Coordinates of C-alpha atoms and ligand atoms in Angstrom, one line a residue:
X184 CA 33.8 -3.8 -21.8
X185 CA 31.9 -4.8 -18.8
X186 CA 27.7 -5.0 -19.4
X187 CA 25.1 -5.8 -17.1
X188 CA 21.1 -6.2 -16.7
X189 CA 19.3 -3.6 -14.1
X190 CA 16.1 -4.9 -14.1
X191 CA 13.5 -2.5 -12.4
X192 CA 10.8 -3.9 -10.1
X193 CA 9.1 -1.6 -7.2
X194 CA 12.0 0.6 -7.5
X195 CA 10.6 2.6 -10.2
X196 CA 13.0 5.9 -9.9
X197 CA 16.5 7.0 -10.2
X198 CA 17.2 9.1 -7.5
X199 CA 19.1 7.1 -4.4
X200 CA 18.4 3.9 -5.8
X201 CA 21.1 2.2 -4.2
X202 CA 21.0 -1.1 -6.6
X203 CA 21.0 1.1 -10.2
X204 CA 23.8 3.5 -8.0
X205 CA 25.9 0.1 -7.8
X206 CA 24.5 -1.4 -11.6
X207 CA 26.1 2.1 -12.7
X208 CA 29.1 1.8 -10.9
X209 CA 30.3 -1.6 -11.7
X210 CA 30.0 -1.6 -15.3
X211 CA 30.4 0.1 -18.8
X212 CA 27.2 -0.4 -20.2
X213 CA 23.8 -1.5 -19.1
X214 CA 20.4 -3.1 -20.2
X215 CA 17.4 -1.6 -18.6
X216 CA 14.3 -3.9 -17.9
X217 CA 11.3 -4.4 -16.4
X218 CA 9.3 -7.5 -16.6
X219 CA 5.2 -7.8 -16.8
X220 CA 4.4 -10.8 -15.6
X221 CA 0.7 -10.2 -14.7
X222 CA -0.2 -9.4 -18.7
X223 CA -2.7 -12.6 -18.8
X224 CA -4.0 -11.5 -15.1
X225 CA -7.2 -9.7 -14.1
X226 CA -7.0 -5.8 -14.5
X227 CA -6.1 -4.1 -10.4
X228 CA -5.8 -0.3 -10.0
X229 CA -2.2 -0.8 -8.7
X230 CA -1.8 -2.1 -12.3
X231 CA -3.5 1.1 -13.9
X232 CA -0.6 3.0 -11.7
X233 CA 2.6 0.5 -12.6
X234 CA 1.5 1.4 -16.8
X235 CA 2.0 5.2 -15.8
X236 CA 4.6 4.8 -13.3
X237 CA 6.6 3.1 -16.6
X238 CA 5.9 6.1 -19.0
X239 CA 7.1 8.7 -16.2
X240 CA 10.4 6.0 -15.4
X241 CA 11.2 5.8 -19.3
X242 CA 11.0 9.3 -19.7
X243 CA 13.1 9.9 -17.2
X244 CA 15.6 7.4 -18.0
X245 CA 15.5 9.0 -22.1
X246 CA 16.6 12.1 -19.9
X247 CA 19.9 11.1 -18.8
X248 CA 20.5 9.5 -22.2
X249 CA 19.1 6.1 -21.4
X250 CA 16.4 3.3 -22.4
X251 CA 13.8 1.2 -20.8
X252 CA 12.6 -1.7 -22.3
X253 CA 9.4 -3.1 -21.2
X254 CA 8.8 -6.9 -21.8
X255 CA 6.1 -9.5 -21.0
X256 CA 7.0 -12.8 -19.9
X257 CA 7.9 -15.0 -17.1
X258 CA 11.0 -13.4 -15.3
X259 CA 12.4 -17.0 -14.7
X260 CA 13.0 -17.6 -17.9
X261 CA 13.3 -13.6 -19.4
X262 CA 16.3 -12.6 -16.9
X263 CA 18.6 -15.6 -17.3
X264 CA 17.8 -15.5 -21.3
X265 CA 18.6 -11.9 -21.6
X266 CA 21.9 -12.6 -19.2
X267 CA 22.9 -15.3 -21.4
X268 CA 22.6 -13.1 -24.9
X269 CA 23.6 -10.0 -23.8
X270 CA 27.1 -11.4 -22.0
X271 CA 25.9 -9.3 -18.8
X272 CA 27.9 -10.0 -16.0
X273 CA 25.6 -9.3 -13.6
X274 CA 21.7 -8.9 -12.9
X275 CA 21.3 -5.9 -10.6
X276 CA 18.0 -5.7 -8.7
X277 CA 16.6 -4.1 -5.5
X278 CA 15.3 -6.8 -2.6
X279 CA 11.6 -7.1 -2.6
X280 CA 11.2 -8.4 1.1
X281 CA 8.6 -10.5 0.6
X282 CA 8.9 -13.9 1.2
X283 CA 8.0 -15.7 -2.0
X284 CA 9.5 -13.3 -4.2
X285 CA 12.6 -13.5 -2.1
X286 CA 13.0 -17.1 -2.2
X287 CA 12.0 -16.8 -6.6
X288 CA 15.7 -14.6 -6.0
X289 CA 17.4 -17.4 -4.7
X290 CA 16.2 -19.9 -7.5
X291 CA 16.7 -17.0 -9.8
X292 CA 20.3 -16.7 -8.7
X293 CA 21.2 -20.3 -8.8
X294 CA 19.6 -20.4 -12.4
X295 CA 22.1 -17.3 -13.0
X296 CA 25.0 -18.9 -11.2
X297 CA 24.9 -21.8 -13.6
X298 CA 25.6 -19.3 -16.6
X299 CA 28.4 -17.6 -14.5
X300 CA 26.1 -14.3 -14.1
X301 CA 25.5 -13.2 -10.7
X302 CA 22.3 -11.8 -9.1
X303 CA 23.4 -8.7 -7.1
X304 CA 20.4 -7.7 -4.8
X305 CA 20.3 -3.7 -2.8
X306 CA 18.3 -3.1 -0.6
X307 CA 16.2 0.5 -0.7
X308 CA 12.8 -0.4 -0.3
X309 CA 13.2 -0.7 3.5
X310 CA 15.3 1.3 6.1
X311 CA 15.3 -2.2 8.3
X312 CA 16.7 -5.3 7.7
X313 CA 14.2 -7.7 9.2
X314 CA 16.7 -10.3 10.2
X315 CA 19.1 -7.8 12.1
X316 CA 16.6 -6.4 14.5
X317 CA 15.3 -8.5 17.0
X318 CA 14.4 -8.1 20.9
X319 CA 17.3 -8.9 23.3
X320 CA 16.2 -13.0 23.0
X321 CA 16.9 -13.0 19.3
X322 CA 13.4 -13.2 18.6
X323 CA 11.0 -11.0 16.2
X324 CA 9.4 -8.0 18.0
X325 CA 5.7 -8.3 18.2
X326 CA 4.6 -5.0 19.2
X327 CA 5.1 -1.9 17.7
X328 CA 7.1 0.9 19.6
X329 CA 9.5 -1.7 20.8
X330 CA 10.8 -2.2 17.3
X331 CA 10.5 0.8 16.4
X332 CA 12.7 1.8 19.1
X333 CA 15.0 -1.2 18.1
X334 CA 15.0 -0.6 14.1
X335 CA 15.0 3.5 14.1
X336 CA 18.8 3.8 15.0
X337 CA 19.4 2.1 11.6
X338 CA 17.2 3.6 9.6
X339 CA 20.3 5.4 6.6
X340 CA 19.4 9.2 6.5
X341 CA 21.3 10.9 3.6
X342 CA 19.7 9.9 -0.1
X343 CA 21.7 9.7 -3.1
X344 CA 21.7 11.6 -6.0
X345 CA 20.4 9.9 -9.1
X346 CA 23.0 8.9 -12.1
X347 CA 24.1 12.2 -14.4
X348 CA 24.3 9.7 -17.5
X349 CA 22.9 6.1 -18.4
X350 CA 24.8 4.2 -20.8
X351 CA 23.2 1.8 -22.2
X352 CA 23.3 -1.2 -24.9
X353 CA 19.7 -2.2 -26.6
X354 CA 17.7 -5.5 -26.6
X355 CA 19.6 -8.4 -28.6
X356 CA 17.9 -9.2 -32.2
X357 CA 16.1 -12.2 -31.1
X358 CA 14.6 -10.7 -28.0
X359 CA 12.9 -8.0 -29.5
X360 CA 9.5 -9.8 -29.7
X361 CA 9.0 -9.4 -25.8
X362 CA 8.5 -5.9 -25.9
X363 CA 5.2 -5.0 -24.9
X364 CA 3.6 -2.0 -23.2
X365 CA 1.0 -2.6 -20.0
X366 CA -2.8 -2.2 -21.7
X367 CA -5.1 0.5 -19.9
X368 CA -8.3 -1.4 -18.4
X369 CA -11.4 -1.5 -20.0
X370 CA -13.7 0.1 -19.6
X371 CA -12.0 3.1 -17.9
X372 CA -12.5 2.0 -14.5
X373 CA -9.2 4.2 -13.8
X374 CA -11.0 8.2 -14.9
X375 CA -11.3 9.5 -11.6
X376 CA -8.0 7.9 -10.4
X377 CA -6.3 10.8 -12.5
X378 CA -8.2 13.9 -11.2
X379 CA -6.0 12.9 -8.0
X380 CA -3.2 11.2 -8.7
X381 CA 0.4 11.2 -11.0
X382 CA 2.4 8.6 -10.9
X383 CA 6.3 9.0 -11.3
X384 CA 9.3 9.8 -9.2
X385 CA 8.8 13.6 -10.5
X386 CA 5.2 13.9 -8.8
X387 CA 6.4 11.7 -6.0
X388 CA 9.1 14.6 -5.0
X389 CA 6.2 16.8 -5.5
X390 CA 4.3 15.5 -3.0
X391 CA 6.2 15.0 -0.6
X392 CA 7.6 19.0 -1.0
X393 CA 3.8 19.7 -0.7
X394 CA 3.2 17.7 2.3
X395 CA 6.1 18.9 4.2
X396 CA 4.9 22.5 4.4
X397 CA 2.0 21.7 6.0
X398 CA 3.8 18.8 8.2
X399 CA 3.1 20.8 11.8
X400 CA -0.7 20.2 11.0
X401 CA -0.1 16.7 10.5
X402 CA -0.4 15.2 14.1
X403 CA -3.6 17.4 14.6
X404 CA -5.1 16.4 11.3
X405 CA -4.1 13.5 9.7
X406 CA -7.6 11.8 11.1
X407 CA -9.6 14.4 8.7
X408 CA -11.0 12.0 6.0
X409 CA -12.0 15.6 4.4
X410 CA -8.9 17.3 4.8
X411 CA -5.8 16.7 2.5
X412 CA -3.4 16.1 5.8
X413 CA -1.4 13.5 5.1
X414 CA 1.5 12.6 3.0
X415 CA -0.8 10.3 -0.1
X416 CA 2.5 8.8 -0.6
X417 CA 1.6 5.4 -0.2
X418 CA 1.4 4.2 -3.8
X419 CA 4.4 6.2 -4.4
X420 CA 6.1 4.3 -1.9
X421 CA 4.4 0.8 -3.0
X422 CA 6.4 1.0 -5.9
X423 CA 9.2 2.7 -5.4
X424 CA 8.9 6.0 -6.8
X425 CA 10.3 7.7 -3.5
X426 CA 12.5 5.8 -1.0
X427 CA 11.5 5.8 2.3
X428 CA 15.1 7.3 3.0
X429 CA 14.4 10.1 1.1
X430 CA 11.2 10.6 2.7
X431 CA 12.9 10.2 6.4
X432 CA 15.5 12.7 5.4
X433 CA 13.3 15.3 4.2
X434 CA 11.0 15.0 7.1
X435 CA 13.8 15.1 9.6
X436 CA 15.6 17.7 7.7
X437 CA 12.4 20.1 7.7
X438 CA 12.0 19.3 11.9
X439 CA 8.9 20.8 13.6
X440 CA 6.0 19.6 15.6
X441 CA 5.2 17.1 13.1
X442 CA 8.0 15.0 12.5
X443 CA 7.7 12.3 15.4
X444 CA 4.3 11.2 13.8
X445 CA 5.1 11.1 10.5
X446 CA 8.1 9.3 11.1
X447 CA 6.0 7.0 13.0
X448 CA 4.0 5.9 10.1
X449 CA 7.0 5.4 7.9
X450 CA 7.9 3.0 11.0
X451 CA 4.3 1.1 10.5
X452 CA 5.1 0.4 6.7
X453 CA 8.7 -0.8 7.9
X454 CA 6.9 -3.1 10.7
X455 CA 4.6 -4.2 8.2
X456 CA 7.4 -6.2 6.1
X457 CA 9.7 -7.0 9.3
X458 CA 6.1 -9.0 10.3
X459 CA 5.6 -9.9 6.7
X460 CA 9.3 -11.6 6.9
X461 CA 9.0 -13.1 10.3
X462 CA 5.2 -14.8 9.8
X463 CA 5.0 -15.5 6.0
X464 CA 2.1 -17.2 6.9
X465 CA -0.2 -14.1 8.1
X466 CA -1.3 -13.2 4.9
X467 CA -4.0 -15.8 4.8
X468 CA -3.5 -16.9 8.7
X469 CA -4.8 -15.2 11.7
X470 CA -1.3 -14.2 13.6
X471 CA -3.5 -14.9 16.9
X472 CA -4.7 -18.8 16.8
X473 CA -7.3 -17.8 18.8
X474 CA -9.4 -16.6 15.6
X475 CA -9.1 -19.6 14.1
X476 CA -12.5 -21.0 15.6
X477 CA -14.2 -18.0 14.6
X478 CA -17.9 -18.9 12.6
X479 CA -17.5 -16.2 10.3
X480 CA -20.7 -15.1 8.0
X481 CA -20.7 -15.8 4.8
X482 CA -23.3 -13.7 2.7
X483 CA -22.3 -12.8 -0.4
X484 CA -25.2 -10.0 -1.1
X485 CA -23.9 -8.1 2.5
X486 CA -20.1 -8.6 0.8
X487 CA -20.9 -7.3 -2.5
X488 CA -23.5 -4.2 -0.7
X489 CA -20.0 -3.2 1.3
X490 CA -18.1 -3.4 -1.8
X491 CA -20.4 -0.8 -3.5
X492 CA -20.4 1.1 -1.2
X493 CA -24.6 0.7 -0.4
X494 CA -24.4 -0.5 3.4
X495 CA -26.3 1.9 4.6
X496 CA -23.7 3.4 7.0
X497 CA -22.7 6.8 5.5
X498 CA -19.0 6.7 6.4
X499 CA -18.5 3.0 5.4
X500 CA -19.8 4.0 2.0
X501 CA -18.4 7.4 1.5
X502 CA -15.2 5.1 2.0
X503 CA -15.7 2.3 -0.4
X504 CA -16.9 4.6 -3.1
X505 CA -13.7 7.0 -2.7
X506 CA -11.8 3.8 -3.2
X507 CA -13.5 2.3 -6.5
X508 CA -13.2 6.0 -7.7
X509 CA -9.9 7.4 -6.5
X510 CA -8.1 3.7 -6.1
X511 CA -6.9 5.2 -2.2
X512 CA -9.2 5.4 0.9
X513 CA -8.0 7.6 4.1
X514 CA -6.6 5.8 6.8
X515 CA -8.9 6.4 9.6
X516 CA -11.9 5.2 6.9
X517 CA -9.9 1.9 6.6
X518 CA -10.2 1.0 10.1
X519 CA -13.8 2.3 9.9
X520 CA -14.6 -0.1 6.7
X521 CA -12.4 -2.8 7.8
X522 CA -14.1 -3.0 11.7
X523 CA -17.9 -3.3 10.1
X524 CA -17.0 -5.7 7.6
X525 CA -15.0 -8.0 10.1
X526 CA -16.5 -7.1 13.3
X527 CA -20.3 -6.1 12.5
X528 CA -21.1 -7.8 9.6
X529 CA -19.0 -10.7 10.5
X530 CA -17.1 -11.6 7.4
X531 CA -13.6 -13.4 7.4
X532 CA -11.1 -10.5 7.2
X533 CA -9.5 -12.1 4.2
X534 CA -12.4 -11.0 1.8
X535 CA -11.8 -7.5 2.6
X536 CA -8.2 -7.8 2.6
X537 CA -8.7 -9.1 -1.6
X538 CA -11.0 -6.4 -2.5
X539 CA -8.3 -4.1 -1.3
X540 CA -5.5 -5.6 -3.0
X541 CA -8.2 -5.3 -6.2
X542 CA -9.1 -1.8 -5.9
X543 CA -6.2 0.2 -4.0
X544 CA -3.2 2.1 -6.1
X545 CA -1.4 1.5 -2.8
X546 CA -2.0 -2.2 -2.6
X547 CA 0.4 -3.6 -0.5
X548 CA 0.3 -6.9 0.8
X549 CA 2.8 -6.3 3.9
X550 CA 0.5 -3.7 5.1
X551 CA -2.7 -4.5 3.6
X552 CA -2.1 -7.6 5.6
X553 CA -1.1 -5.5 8.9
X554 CA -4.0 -3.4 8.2
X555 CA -6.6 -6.1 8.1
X556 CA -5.0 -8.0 10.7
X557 CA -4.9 -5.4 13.1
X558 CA -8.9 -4.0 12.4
X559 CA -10.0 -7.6 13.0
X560 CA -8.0 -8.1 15.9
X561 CA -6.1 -11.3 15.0
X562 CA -3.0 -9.8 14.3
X563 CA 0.4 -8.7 15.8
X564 CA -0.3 -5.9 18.6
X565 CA -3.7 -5.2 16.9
X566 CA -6.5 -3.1 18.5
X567 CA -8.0 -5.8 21.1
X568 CA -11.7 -7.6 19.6
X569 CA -13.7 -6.2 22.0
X570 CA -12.7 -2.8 20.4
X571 CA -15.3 -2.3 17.9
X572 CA -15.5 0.7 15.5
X573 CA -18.7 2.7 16.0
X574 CA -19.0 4.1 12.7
X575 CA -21.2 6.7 13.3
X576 CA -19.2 7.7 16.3
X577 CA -16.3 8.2 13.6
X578 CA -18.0 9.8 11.5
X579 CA -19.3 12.6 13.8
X580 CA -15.6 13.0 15.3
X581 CA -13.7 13.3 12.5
X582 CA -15.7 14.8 9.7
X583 CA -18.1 16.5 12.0
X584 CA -19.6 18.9 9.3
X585 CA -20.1 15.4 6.9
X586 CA -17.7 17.2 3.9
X587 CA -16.3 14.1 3.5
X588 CA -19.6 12.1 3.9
X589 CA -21.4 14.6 1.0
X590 CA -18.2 14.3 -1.2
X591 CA -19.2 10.9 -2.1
X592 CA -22.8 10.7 -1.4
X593 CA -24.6 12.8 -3.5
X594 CA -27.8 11.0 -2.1
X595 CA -27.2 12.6 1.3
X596 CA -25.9 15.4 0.1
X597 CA -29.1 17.8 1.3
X598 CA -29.2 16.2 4.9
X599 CA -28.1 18.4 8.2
X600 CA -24.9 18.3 9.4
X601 CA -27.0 16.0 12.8
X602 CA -28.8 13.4 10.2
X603 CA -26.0 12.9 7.8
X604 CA -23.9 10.5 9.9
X605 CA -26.6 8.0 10.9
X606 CA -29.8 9.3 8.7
X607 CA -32.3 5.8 9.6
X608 CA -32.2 7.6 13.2
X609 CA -33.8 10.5 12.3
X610 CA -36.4 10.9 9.4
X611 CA -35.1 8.3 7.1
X612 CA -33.0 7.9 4.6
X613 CA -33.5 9.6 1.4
X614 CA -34.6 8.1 -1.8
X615 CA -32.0 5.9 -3.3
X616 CA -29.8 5.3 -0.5
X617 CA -30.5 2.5 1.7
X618 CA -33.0 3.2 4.8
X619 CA -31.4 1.8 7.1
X620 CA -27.8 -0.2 7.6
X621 CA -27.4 -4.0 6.4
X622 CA -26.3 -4.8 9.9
X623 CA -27.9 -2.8 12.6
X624 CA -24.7 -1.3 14.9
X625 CA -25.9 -2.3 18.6
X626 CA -27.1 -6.4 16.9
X627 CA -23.9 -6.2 14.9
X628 CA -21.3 -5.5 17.6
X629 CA -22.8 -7.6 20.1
X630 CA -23.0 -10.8 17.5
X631 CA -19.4 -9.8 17.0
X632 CA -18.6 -10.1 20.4
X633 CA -20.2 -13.3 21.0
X634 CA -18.9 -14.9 17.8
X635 CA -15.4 -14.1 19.5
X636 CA -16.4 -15.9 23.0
X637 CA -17.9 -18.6 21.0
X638 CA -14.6 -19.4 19.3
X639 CA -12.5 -19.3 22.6
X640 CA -14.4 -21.8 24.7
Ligands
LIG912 P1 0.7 9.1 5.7 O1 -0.2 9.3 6.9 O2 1.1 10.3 5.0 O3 1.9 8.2 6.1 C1 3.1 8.2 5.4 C2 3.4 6.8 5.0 O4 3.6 5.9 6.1 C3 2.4 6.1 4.1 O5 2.5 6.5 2.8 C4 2.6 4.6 4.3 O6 3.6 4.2 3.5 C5 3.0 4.6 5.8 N1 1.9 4.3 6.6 C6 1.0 5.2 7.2 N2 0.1 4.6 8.0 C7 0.4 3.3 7.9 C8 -0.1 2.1 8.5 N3 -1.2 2.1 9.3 N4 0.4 0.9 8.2 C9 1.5 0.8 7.4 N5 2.1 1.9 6.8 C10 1.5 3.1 7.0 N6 -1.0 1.0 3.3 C11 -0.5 0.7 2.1 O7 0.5 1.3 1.7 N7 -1.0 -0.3 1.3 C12 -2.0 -1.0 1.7 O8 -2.5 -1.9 0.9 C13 -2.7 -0.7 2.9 N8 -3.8 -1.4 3.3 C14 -4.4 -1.0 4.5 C15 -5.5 -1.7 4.9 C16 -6.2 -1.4 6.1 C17 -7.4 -2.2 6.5 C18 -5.6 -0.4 6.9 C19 -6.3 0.0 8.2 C20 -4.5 0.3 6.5 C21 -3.9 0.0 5.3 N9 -2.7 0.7 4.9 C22 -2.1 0.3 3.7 C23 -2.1 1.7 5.7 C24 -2.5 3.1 5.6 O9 -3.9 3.2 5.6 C25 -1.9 3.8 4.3 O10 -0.6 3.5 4.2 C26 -2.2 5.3 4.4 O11 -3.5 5.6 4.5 C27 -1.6 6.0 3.2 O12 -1.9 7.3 3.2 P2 -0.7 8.4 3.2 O13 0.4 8.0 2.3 O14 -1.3 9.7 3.1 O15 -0.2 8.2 4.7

């Protein structure tokens, strides 16, 4: 009888899962696993999501006849220790594509190797492989709708069904004492996350049916901080709840006015990693030397005013406070948030990209680190420097009637539809919110500006 270990990372689902499909396939029996590793860390709302995201996945799993064991410990040691007790043949996971946990595979797999088990990686997370699309040179793409163009021809269409049955073996006798189940954070910073949010491959389906029948008002909408236009698939994605395969299929498969765009975006998360893979080191680097001699600010009070949402600009805070409560922020707030921390205020990018990973469901660092990199302008084919965000601009073109802006300040909440936006301009703020912004707009742009010809002369 043939066993072997699937051990679950961000591919938290059953349907076309092409590593469990193959787990299934080559043997009799399995072992079901996934590893915490960040017990002893600091609490982040992605981690609120992952405990859920487990319940929904072992629920599932008991479904079809299976079980998941959750254990705590260091994967390095857990995986080759369970291989070695169980007589598993194999260790089935899906590829991260990210570079450190990639190369934690490889020592992984020799560790394996040594014991005669073998690490068998899938991909499924991505539609592209990073290494197999490159321009006519052989080198990475650096600007967008040139890789798309490259990568979309091999993006896999047709999802796969998820197993009918599991079989599985249990944890061996001395093992058992891993077992652990994620704790919930206290106190409950993670309320308001639920009003919004279910994680699980069930509600990730949902979603997604729910998205595509509005999908023709996408391209027209999708900028509507007050609308609920887009997909919200994001932390479904993160951690693999959904493949993007299954997401490209359905979108493709229900056609109409919307698809282009939509599939765009799935092609941002896929150039996201392919830059990830190509410049490991643009997580904590500018991609664009140049930004290097940037004098960023460093003023803790401004950082921690922006992180509370209590800058003073209405749609920088309406943003920051629908993050700390709902753990997600719109897209078009992102850039909004992003631009006046980097660009206005003048703080290193990097600061912002942490409290994101902190506070987002969908933290991701591929495209957290896109994101950030591409607001501040020191990344691949970002918006150019000079570019800088008017907030207030934003705010009266996309949520011209300030619902967004009164959804999550109650303290402007009474303000006209004219004052909302930029409320120091006319009459003054109202009691309790700040009267005017931390960083005036016209000062803070042009400071921004000359902070970037300062650093290139
Ligand atoms: P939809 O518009 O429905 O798009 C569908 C899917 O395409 C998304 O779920 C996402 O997977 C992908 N996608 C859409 N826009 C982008 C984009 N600009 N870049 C990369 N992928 C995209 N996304 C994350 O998943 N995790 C992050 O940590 C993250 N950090 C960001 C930080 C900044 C500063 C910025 C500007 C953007 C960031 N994004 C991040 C990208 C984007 O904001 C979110 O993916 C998007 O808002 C998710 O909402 P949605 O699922 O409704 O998107």
């Amino acid at each position: 009888m043939s066993r072997g270990l699937f051990w679950f990372r961000r591919d938290l689902r059953l349907a076309d899962n092409p590593a469990l499909e193959r787990a299934c396939r080559s043997h009799d029996a399995l072992l079901l696993v996934y590893v915490d590793e960040a017990a002893d860390a600091g609490f982040d709302a992605s981690r609120a999501w992952l405990r859920r995201s487990l319940d929904a996945l072992a629920v599932d799993v008991a479904r079809i006849g299976g079980r998941l064991h959750v254990l705590a410990g260091d994967a390095e040691q857990v995986i080759p220790a369970l291989a070695a007790a169980t007589g598993a043949e194999a260790v089935h996971v899906s590829a991260l594509h990210e570079p450190d946990a990639d190369a934690r595979d490889a020592r992984l797999a020799r560790a394996l190797a040594r014991g005669g088990v073998v690490l068998r990686r899938s991909a499924g997370r991505l539609m592209t492989d990073p290494e197999m699309v490159l321009s006519k040179v052989s080198t990475p793409y650096r600007v967008f709708t040139p890789f798309l163009k490259a990568a979309r021809p091999g993006w896999r269409y047709r999802p796969r069904a998820a197993p009918r049955r599991l079989a599985c073996f249990g944890l061996p006798e001395g093992m058992q004492r891993l077992q652990a189940t994620l704790a919930a954070p206290a106190p409950d910073w993670d309320r308001g996350f639920w009003e919004t949010w279910t994680p699980g491959e069930r509600a990730a389906q949902q979603r997604l049916e729910r998205f595509l029948e509005h999908l023709d008002d996408y391209p027209g909408q999708r900028d509507r901080p007050a609308i609920d236009a887009t997909s919200r698939l994001s932390p479904h994605l993160h951690f693999g709840e959904i493949s993007p395969a299954r997401a490209l299929d359905a979108a493709l498969r229900r056609g109409g006015p919307g698809t282009d765009k939509f599939v765009a975006e799935l092609g941002w998360r896929e150039f996201g990693y392919y830059v990830l893979n190509h410049w490991p080191h643009s997580t904590t680097d500018n991609f664009n030397p140049r930004f290097d001699g940037i004098a960023w600010r460093r003023d803790e009070a401004a950082l921690e005013a922006w992180r509370r949402g209590r800058t003073g600009v209405p749609l920088v805070d309406a943003g920051m406070r629908q993050l700390w409560h709902e753990g997600w922020m719109h897209n078009r707030v992102r850039m909004v948030v992003a631009s006046y921390l980097s660009k206005h205020i003048g703080i290193h990018w990097a600061s912002g990209a942490a409290w994101f990973m902190h506070t987002l469901v969908d933290a991701d660092l591929a495209n957290n680190t896109l994101g950030w990199q591409w607001v501040a302008g020191s990344g691949v084919d970002a918006a150019p420097y000079h570019r800088v965000f008017n907030p207030v601009t934003q705010s009266r073109r996309f949520d011209p009637e300030g619902v967004y802006l009164r959804r999550w300040l109650p303290e402007l909440r009474r303000l006209d539809d004219d004052r909302i936006h930029a409320p120091w301009e006319k009459g003054g703020a109202p009691r309790g919110y700040p009267s005017r912004p931390i960083v005036d707009l016209a000062e803070g742009r042009a400071e921004a500006l000359q902070r970037l010809a300062r650093a290139s002369d």
